[in-house]
Amino acid sequence: MFIEVFDDEAHQIQDVKWLAQGTIYPDVIESVSATGGPSATIKSHHNVGGLPDFMKLKIVEPLKALFKDEVRRVGASMDMDKQLLGRHPFPGPGLAIRILGDITAEKVRILQEVDAVFINGLKDAGLYDKVWQAGAILLPVNSVGVMGDERTYEKCVALRAVESTDGMTADWVNLPYEFLQKTSNDIINKVKGVNRVVYDISSKPPATIEWE
Amino acid sequence: MFIEVFDDEAHQIQDVKWLAQGTIYPDVIESVSATGGPSATIKSHHNVGGLPDFMKLKIVEPLKALFKDEVRRVGASMDMDKQLLGRHPFPGPGLAIRILGDITAEKVRILQEVDAVFINGLKDAGLYDKVWQAGAILLPVNSVGVMGDERTYEKCVALRAVESTDGMTADWVNLPYEFLQKTSNDIINKVKGVNRVVYDISSKPPATIEWE
């Protein structure tokens, strides 16, 4: 479906010849079978096998052989903006893959607000650049809470923050207690529809950075 | 249904007159409406309103007016075993209420094993008595992981540990990073069916101690 939609869009641009993709080496490794055979791959959403013949675009992937830290070194040698270079990796399909279960406009709204509280909180606390990647996952799970004298039954979000140099392996970050406490309270108090926050304490392997 | 099942069982015991319940004051507070009217209550599973007339048992609840720390003081003054007195609160319905979604024998097996790793880990690390209540919740959520060259798609468990004096309010505990790291790894490596662990960083209010 990705290929079909992409091809339709590409045909609307005049005289286009090339498709540039930001593929890096870990994408290549994790999208191909380790044995060369039909065994399971880790990532299922990457289009690193090239494009089908019917597409008129040729593909160019200048970063395909580099790990992320090497990509950043290339960028630094080209005097690129530090904020661009230091930006956390973000999933190609967007926040949608961080909504487990069915995706609705309301769930996207909730996750956007949670993500903003978390990421801006990291920046305000001077922690953003100490973390390889951070994000929030909306779980398809309701749990009981209490607001005033009322019982609530609302959604749970998981926060994820990992340290890594190449994305191939990653450790969850020991964020300060006060930061997690404040962030959890801010999310529950400010984002309507959320009454519980958990922090992912799994490393990669055996877990992955993104949940899907 | 609780009343019906209970009544059937009670009729099988000869000459029984009394039902002793371990109800304590927070159960009473959280099971009745704050306004006296039909508004929402926090806990929905407690039977503190007394038994229906058709039951032959009379109820006795000697601890009904005491908070947990007061119950423990009464027990200490009676020279009760410290391990009994210091035992964490545990939900009456058992691990079943810590399995979100449908309950199967396989899920109970997973949660029993996770709970054993977590609770025994707390005891081994000398942390059990520093925590008011700890437990694990099995989420109805699968996520991607990686074991060797294989992609996995297995369950996520949430760990919960809170500090409190009366159970009415509770703060999540800042367990040591090394402990959480070891526990997370032990669970994922030893318990078949789990590939991700999260730690609940919500306080009560606005969340609750148990999820259901």
Coordinates of C-alpha atoms in Angstrom, one line a residue:
Chain A
M1 CA 0.0 0.0 0.0
F2 CA 2.9 2.3 0.8
I3 CA 4.3 1.8 -2.7
E4 CA 0.9 2.4 -4.4
V5 CA 0.1 5.6 -2.5
F6 CA 3.7 6.8 -3.1
D7 CA 3.6 6.1 -6.8
D8 CA 0.3 8.0 -7.2
E9 CA 1.8 11.0 -5.4
A10 CA 5.1 10.8 -7.4
H11 CA 3.1 11.0 -10.7
Q12 CA 1.7 14.4 -9.7
I13 CA 5.2 15.9 -9.7
Q14 CA 6.6 17.0 -13.1
D15 CA 10.0 15.7 -14.2
V16 CA 10.8 13.9 -11.0
K17 CA 13.5 11.3 -11.3
W18 CA 14.9 10.5 -7.9
L19 CA 13.5 9.5 -4.5
A20 CA 15.9 10.4 -1.6
Q21 CA 15.5 8.2 1.4
G22 CA 17.1 8.7 4.9
T23 CA 17.8 5.0 5.3
I24 CA 20.7 4.3 7.6
Y25 CA 22.6 1.1 8.2
P26 CA 20.5 -0.2 11.2
D27 CA 17.4 0.0 9.0
V28 CA 19.2 -2.2 6.5
I29 CA 20.4 -4.8 9.0
E30 CA 17.0 -5.0 10.8
S31 CA 14.9 -5.2 7.6
V32 CA 16.7 -8.2 6.1
S33 CA 16.7 -11.8 7.4
A34 CA 19.9 -12.6 9.3
T35 CA 20.2 -16.0 7.5
G36 CA 19.3 -14.7 4.0
G37 CA 16.3 -17.0 4.1
P38 CA 12.6 -16.4 4.8
S39 CA 13.1 -16.1 8.6
A40 CA 11.6 -13.3 10.7
T41 CA 12.9 -9.8 10.4
I42 CA 12.9 -7.3 13.3
K43 CA 11.5 -4.3 11.4
S44 CA 8.6 -4.9 9.1
H45 CA 7.9 -1.3 7.8
H46 CA 11.1 -0.4 6.0
N47 CA 11.3 -0.1 2.3
V48 CA 15.0 -0.9 1.9
G49 CA 14.7 -3.5 -0.8
G50 CA 14.4 -0.9 -3.5
L51 CA 11.3 0.1 -5.5
P52 CA 9.3 -2.1 -7.8
D53 CA 10.2 -1.8 -11.6
F54 CA 6.9 -0.1 -12.5
M55 CA 7.8 3.0 -10.5
K56 CA 9.5 5.7 -12.5
L57 CA 11.6 6.9 -9.6
K58 CA 15.2 5.9 -9.0
I59 CA 16.2 5.6 -5.4
V60 CA 19.1 7.4 -3.7
E61 CA 20.1 6.6 -0.1
P62 CA 23.4 8.4 0.6
L63 CA 23.4 7.5 4.3
K64 CA 22.6 3.8 3.8
A65 CA 26.1 2.5 5.0
L66 CA 26.3 4.8 8.1
F67 CA 25.3 4.4 11.7
K68 CA 23.5 7.3 13.3
D69 CA 26.5 8.6 15.2
E70 CA 28.4 8.6 11.9
V71 CA 25.6 10.5 10.1
R72 CA 25.8 13.1 12.9
R73 CA 29.6 13.4 12.4
V74 CA 29.0 14.0 8.7
G75 CA 26.4 16.6 9.5
A76 CA 28.7 18.3 12.0
S77 CA 31.5 18.5 9.5
M78 CA 29.0 20.3 7.2
D79 CA 28.2 22.8 9.9
M80 CA 24.6 21.8 10.2
D81 CA 22.4 23.3 12.9
K82 CA 23.0 21.6 16.3
Q83 CA 19.2 21.3 16.9
L84 CA 18.8 19.5 13.7
L85 CA 21.7 17.2 14.3
G86 CA 20.6 16.4 17.9
R87 CA 17.0 15.8 17.1
H88 CA 15.8 12.4 18.4
P89 CA 14.9 9.7 15.9
F90 CA 11.2 9.7 15.1
P91 CA 9.2 6.9 13.5
G92 CA 8.5 7.4 9.7
P93 CA 4.8 6.5 10.1
G94 CA 4.5 9.1 12.8
L95 CA 2.6 8.9 16.1
A96 CA 0.2 6.4 14.6
I97 CA 2.6 3.5 15.4
R98 CA 2.6 4.7 19.0
I99 CA -1.1 4.2 19.4
L100 CA -1.7 0.5 20.1
G101 CA -5.0 -0.9 18.9
D102 CA -7.4 1.1 16.7
I103 CA -6.4 4.7 15.8
T104 CA -8.9 7.5 16.3
A105 CA -8.7 11.3 16.1
E106 CA -9.3 11.5 19.8
K107 CA -6.4 9.1 20.6
V108 CA -4.1 11.1 18.3
R109 CA -5.1 14.3 20.2
I110 CA -4.3 12.6 23.5
L111 CA -0.9 11.3 22.4
Q112 CA 0.1 14.7 20.8
E113 CA -0.6 16.4 24.1
V114 CA 1.2 13.8 26.2
D115 CA 4.2 13.9 23.8
A116 CA 4.4 17.7 24.1
V117 CA 4.4 17.6 27.9
F118 CA 7.1 14.9 27.9
I119 CA 9.4 16.3 25.2
N120 CA 9.1 19.9 26.3
G121 CA 9.7 18.8 29.9
L122 CA 12.9 17.0 28.8
K123 CA 14.1 20.2 27.1
D124 CA 13.2 22.5 30.1
A125 CA 15.0 20.1 32.4
G126 CA 18.1 20.1 30.2
L127 CA 17.7 16.3 29.7
Y128 CA 16.7 16.2 26.0
D129 CA 20.3 16.0 24.7
K130 CA 21.3 13.4 27.3
V131 CA 18.7 11.0 25.8
W132 CA 19.0 9.1 22.5
Q133 CA 15.3 8.9 21.9
A134 CA 12.2 9.7 23.9
G135 CA 8.5 9.3 23.2
A136 CA 5.1 8.3 24.6
I137 CA 3.0 5.3 23.7
L138 CA -0.8 5.3 24.1
L139 CA -1.9 1.9 25.5
P140 CA -5.4 0.4 24.7
V141 CA -5.9 0.0 28.5
N142 CA -8.2 1.7 30.9
S143 CA -7.7 1.7 34.6
V144 CA -9.4 3.0 37.7
G145 CA -8.4 6.4 39.2
V146 CA -9.9 8.9 41.5
M147 CA -10.4 12.7 41.0
G148 CA -12.0 14.4 44.0
D149 CA -14.8 12.1 45.1
E150 CA -15.3 10.6 41.6
R151 CA -14.1 7.3 40.3
T152 CA -12.4 7.7 36.8
Y153 CA -11.8 5.0 34.2
E154 CA -9.3 6.3 31.6
K155 CA -6.3 5.6 29.4
C156 CA -2.8 4.7 30.4
V157 CA 0.3 6.1 28.6
A158 CA 3.8 4.6 28.6
L159 CA 6.9 6.9 28.5
R160 CA 10.0 5.7 26.9
A161 CA 13.5 7.2 27.0
V162 CA 16.7 5.3 26.0
E163 CA 20.4 5.8 25.7
S164 CA 22.2 4.4 22.6
T165 CA 24.9 5.2 20.2
D166 CA 23.6 3.4 17.1
G167 CA 20.0 2.4 17.8
M168 CA 21.0 -1.3 17.5
T169 CA 21.1 -1.8 21.3
A170 CA 19.6 0.6 23.8
D171 CA 19.3 1.0 27.6
W172 CA 16.4 2.7 29.3
V173 CA 17.5 5.9 30.9
N174 CA 17.5 6.4 34.7
L175 CA 15.6 9.8 34.5
P176 CA 15.6 11.7 37.9
Y177 CA 12.7 10.8 40.2
E178 CA 11.6 14.4 40.6
F179 CA 11.4 14.7 36.8
L180 CA 9.3 11.6 36.3
Q181 CA 7.1 12.6 39.2
K182 CA 6.4 16.1 37.8
T183 CA 5.9 14.7 34.3
S184 CA 3.5 12.1 35.4
N185 CA 1.5 14.6 37.4
D186 CA 1.5 17.2 34.5
I187 CA 0.3 14.6 32.0
I188 CA -2.6 13.3 34.2
N189 CA -3.6 16.8 35.3
K190 CA -3.4 18.5 31.9
V191 CA -4.3 15.8 29.4
K192 CA -8.0 14.9 29.4
G193 CA -8.5 11.2 29.0
V194 CA -5.3 10.0 30.8
N195 CA -5.2 8.9 34.5
R196 CA -2.1 6.7 34.6
V197 CA 1.5 6.9 33.5
V198 CA 4.1 4.1 33.3
Y199 CA 7.8 4.2 32.4
D200 CA 9.3 1.6 30.2
I201 CA 12.1 -0.2 32.0
S202 CA 13.0 -2.6 29.2
S203 CA 16.3 -2.5 27.3
K204 CA 16.9 -3.5 23.7
P205 CA 17.4 -6.4 23.3
P206 CA 15.2 -8.2 24.4
A207 CA 12.6 -5.4 24.0
T208 CA 12.8 -2.8 21.1
I209 CA 12.7 1.0 21.3
E210 CA 9.4 1.4 19.6
W211 CA 6.6 -0.9 20.7
E212 CA 5.3 -1.6 17.2
Chain B
M1 CA -22.7 -13.4 42.5
F2 CA -20.3 -13.1 45.5
I3 CA -23.2 -13.2 47.9
E4 CA -24.8 -16.3 46.1
V5 CA -21.6 -18.3 46.0
F6 CA -20.8 -17.4 49.6
D7 CA -24.2 -18.4 50.8
D8 CA -24.0 -21.8 49.1
E9 CA -20.6 -22.4 50.8
A10 CA -21.8 -21.1 54.2
H11 CA -24.7 -23.6 54.2
Q12 CA -22.3 -26.5 54.0
I13 CA -20.8 -25.7 57.4
Q14 CA -22.7 -26.9 60.4
D15 CA -23.9 -24.5 63.1
V16 CA -22.0 -21.5 61.7
K17 CA -23.3 -18.2 63.0
W18 CA -20.7 -15.5 62.2
L19 CA -18.8 -14.2 59.2
A20 CA -15.6 -12.4 60.2
Q21 CA -14.4 -9.9 57.6
G22 CA -11.1 -8.0 57.6
T23 CA -12.8 -4.7 56.5
I24 CA -10.8 -1.7 57.6
Y25 CA -11.8 2.0 57.5
P26 CA -10.5 2.9 54.1
D27 CA -12.7 0.1 52.6
V28 CA -15.7 1.7 54.3
I29 CA -14.8 5.2 53.1
E30 CA -14.1 4.2 49.5
S31 CA -17.2 1.9 49.2
V32 CA -19.8 4.5 50.1
S33 CA -20.8 7.6 48.3
A34 CA -19.1 10.7 49.6
T35 CA -22.4 12.6 49.4
G36 CA -24.7 9.9 50.7
G37 CA -26.4 9.9 47.4
P38 CA -26.1 7.7 44.3
S39 CA -22.8 9.2 43.1
A40 CA -19.8 7.1 42.0
T41 CA -17.8 5.2 44.6
I42 CA -14.0 4.5 44.2
K43 CA -14.1 0.8 45.1
S44 CA -16.9 -1.4 43.6
H45 CA -16.0 -4.8 45.0
H46 CA -16.3 -4.4 48.7
N47 CA -19.2 -5.9 50.6
V48 CA -19.3 -3.4 53.5
G49 CA -23.0 -2.7 53.3
G50 CA -23.7 -5.9 55.4
L51 CA -25.3 -9.1 54.1
P52 CA -28.8 -9.6 52.6
D53 CA -31.5 -10.8 55.1
F54 CA -31.8 -14.2 53.5
M55 CA -28.3 -15.1 54.6
K56 CA -28.1 -16.9 58.0
L57 CA -24.7 -15.4 58.9
K58 CA -24.2 -12.4 61.1
I59 CA -21.3 -10.3 60.2
V60 CA -18.4 -9.2 62.5
E61 CA -15.8 -6.7 61.4
P62 CA -13.6 -5.9 64.4
L63 CA -11.2 -3.7 62.5
K64 CA -13.8 -1.7 60.6
A65 CA -13.0 1.6 62.4
L66 CA -9.2 1.4 62.1
F67 CA -6.7 2.5 59.5
K68 CA -4.0 -0.1 58.5
D69 CA -1.3 1.5 60.6
E70 CA -3.6 1.3 63.6
V71 CA -4.4 -2.4 62.8
R72 CA -0.7 -3.1 62.8
R73 CA -0.3 -1.3 66.2
V74 CA -3.1 -3.5 67.6
G75 CA -1.3 -6.6 66.2
A76 CA 2.1 -5.5 67.6
S77 CA 0.6 -5.0 71.0
M78 CA -0.7 -8.6 70.8
D79 CA 2.9 -9.9 69.9
M80 CA 1.8 -11.1 66.5
D81 CA 4.5 -12.4 64.1
K82 CA 6.4 -9.5 62.4
Q83 CA 6.1 -11.2 59.0
L84 CA 2.4 -11.4 59.3
L85 CA 2.1 -7.8 60.4
G86 CA 4.3 -6.4 57.7
R87 CA 2.7 -8.4 54.9
H88 CA 1.7 -6.1 51.9
P89 CA -2.0 -5.6 51.4
F90 CA -3.3 -8.1 48.7
P91 CA -6.5 -7.8 46.7
G92 CA -9.3 -10.0 48.0
P93 CA -10.2 -11.3 44.5
G94 CA -6.5 -12.4 44.1
L95 CA -4.3 -12.0 41.0
A96 CA -7.4 -12.1 38.8
I97 CA -8.0 -8.4 39.2
R98 CA -4.4 -7.8 38.1
I99 CA -5.0 -9.4 34.7
L100 CA -6.6 -6.8 32.5
G101 CA -8.9 -8.2 29.8
D102 CA -10.0 -11.8 29.6
I103 CA -8.5 -14.2 32.2
T104 CA -6.9 -17.5 31.1
A105 CA -4.9 -20.2 32.9
E106 CA -1.9 -19.2 30.8
K107 CA -2.2 -15.5 31.9
V108 CA -2.5 -16.6 35.5
R109 CA 0.7 -18.7 35.1
I110 CA 2.6 -15.7 33.6
L111 CA 1.5 -13.3 36.3
Q112 CA 2.3 -15.8 39.2
E113 CA 5.8 -16.1 37.8
V114 CA 6.3 -12.4 37.3
D115 CA 4.9 -11.6 40.8
A116 CA 7.3 -14.2 42.3
V117 CA 10.4 -12.6 40.6
F118 CA 9.3 -9.1 41.7
I119 CA 8.3 -9.9 45.3
N120 CA 11.2 -12.2 46.0
G121 CA 13.5 -9.7 44.4
L122 CA 12.3 -7.0 46.8
K123 CA 12.9 -9.3 49.8
D124 CA 16.4 -10.3 48.6
A125 CA 17.3 -6.6 48.2
G126 CA 15.9 -5.7 51.6
L127 CA 13.3 -3.4 50.0
Y128 CA 10.1 -5.3 50.8
D129 CA 9.6 -3.7 54.3
K130 CA 10.3 -0.2 52.8
V131 CA 7.3 -0.5 50.5
W132 CA 3.6 -0.3 51.5
Q133 CA 2.4 -2.5 48.6
A134 CA 4.0 -4.0 45.5
G135 CA 2.6 -6.2 42.8
A136 CA 2.5 -6.8 39.0
I137 CA -0.2 -6.2 36.5
L138 CA -0.5 -8.2 33.2
L139 CA -1.5 -5.8 30.4
P140 CA -3.6 -7.0 27.4
V141 CA -0.9 -5.5 25.2
N142 CA 1.6 -7.2 22.9
S143 CA 4.7 -5.4 21.6
V144 CA 7.7 -6.1 19.4
G145 CA 10.9 -7.4 20.9
V146 CA 14.0 -9.2 19.7
M147 CA 15.6 -12.4 20.9
G148 CA 18.7 -13.4 19.0
D149 CA 17.9 -12.9 15.3
E150 CA 14.2 -13.4 15.9
R151 CA 11.4 -10.9 16.2
T152 CA 9.1 -11.6 19.2
Y153 CA 5.6 -10.3 19.9
E154 CA 4.7 -10.9 23.5
K155 CA 3.0 -9.5 26.6
C156 CA 3.9 -6.4 28.7
V157 CA 3.7 -6.4 32.5
A158 CA 3.5 -3.3 34.7
L159 CA 5.3 -3.3 38.1
R160 CA 3.7 -1.2 40.9
A161 CA 5.3 -0.3 44.3
V162 CA 3.9 2.5 46.5
E163 CA 4.5 4.2 49.8
S164 CA 1.6 4.9 52.1
T165 CA 0.6 5.0 55.7
D166 CA -3.1 4.3 55.3
G167 CA -3.8 3.3 51.7
M168 CA -5.9 6.4 51.2
T169 CA -3.2 8.3 49.4
A170 CA 0.0 6.7 48.0
D171 CA 3.2 7.8 46.3
W172 CA 5.0 5.5 43.8
V173 CA 8.4 4.4 45.2
N174 CA 11.7 5.5 43.7
L175 CA 13.2 2.0 43.6
P176 CA 16.9 1.9 42.8
Y177 CA 17.8 1.9 39.1
E178 CA 20.0 -1.3 39.5
F179 CA 17.1 -3.1 41.2
L180 CA 14.6 -2.2 38.4
Q181 CA 17.1 -3.1 35.7
K182 CA 17.8 -6.5 37.2
T183 CA 14.2 -7.2 37.9
S184 CA 13.1 -6.2 34.4
N185 CA 15.9 -8.4 32.9
D186 CA 15.0 -11.4 35.2
I187 CA 11.3 -11.2 34.3
I188 CA 11.9 -11.0 30.5
N189 CA 14.6 -13.8 30.6
K190 CA 12.8 -16.2 33.0
V191 CA 9.1 -15.8 32.3
K192 CA 8.0 -17.2 28.9
G193 CA 5.5 -14.9 27.2
V194 CA 6.8 -11.5 28.5
N195 CA 9.1 -9.3 26.5
R196 CA 8.5 -5.8 28.1
V197 CA 8.3 -4.4 31.6
V198 CA 7.0 -1.0 32.6
Y199 CA 7.0 0.7 36.0
D200 CA 3.9 2.6 37.2
I201 CA 4.9 6.2 38.0
S202 CA 1.4 7.4 39.0
S203 CA 0.5 8.4 42.6
K204 CA -2.9 8.1 44.3
P205 CA -4.8 10.3 43.7
P206 CA -5.3 10.7 40.7
A207 CA -4.5 7.1 40.0
T208 CA -5.3 4.2 42.4
I209 CA -3.0 1.5 43.8
E210 CA -4.7 -1.4 42.0
W211 CA -5.5 -0.9 38.3
E212 CA -9.0 -2.5 38.6

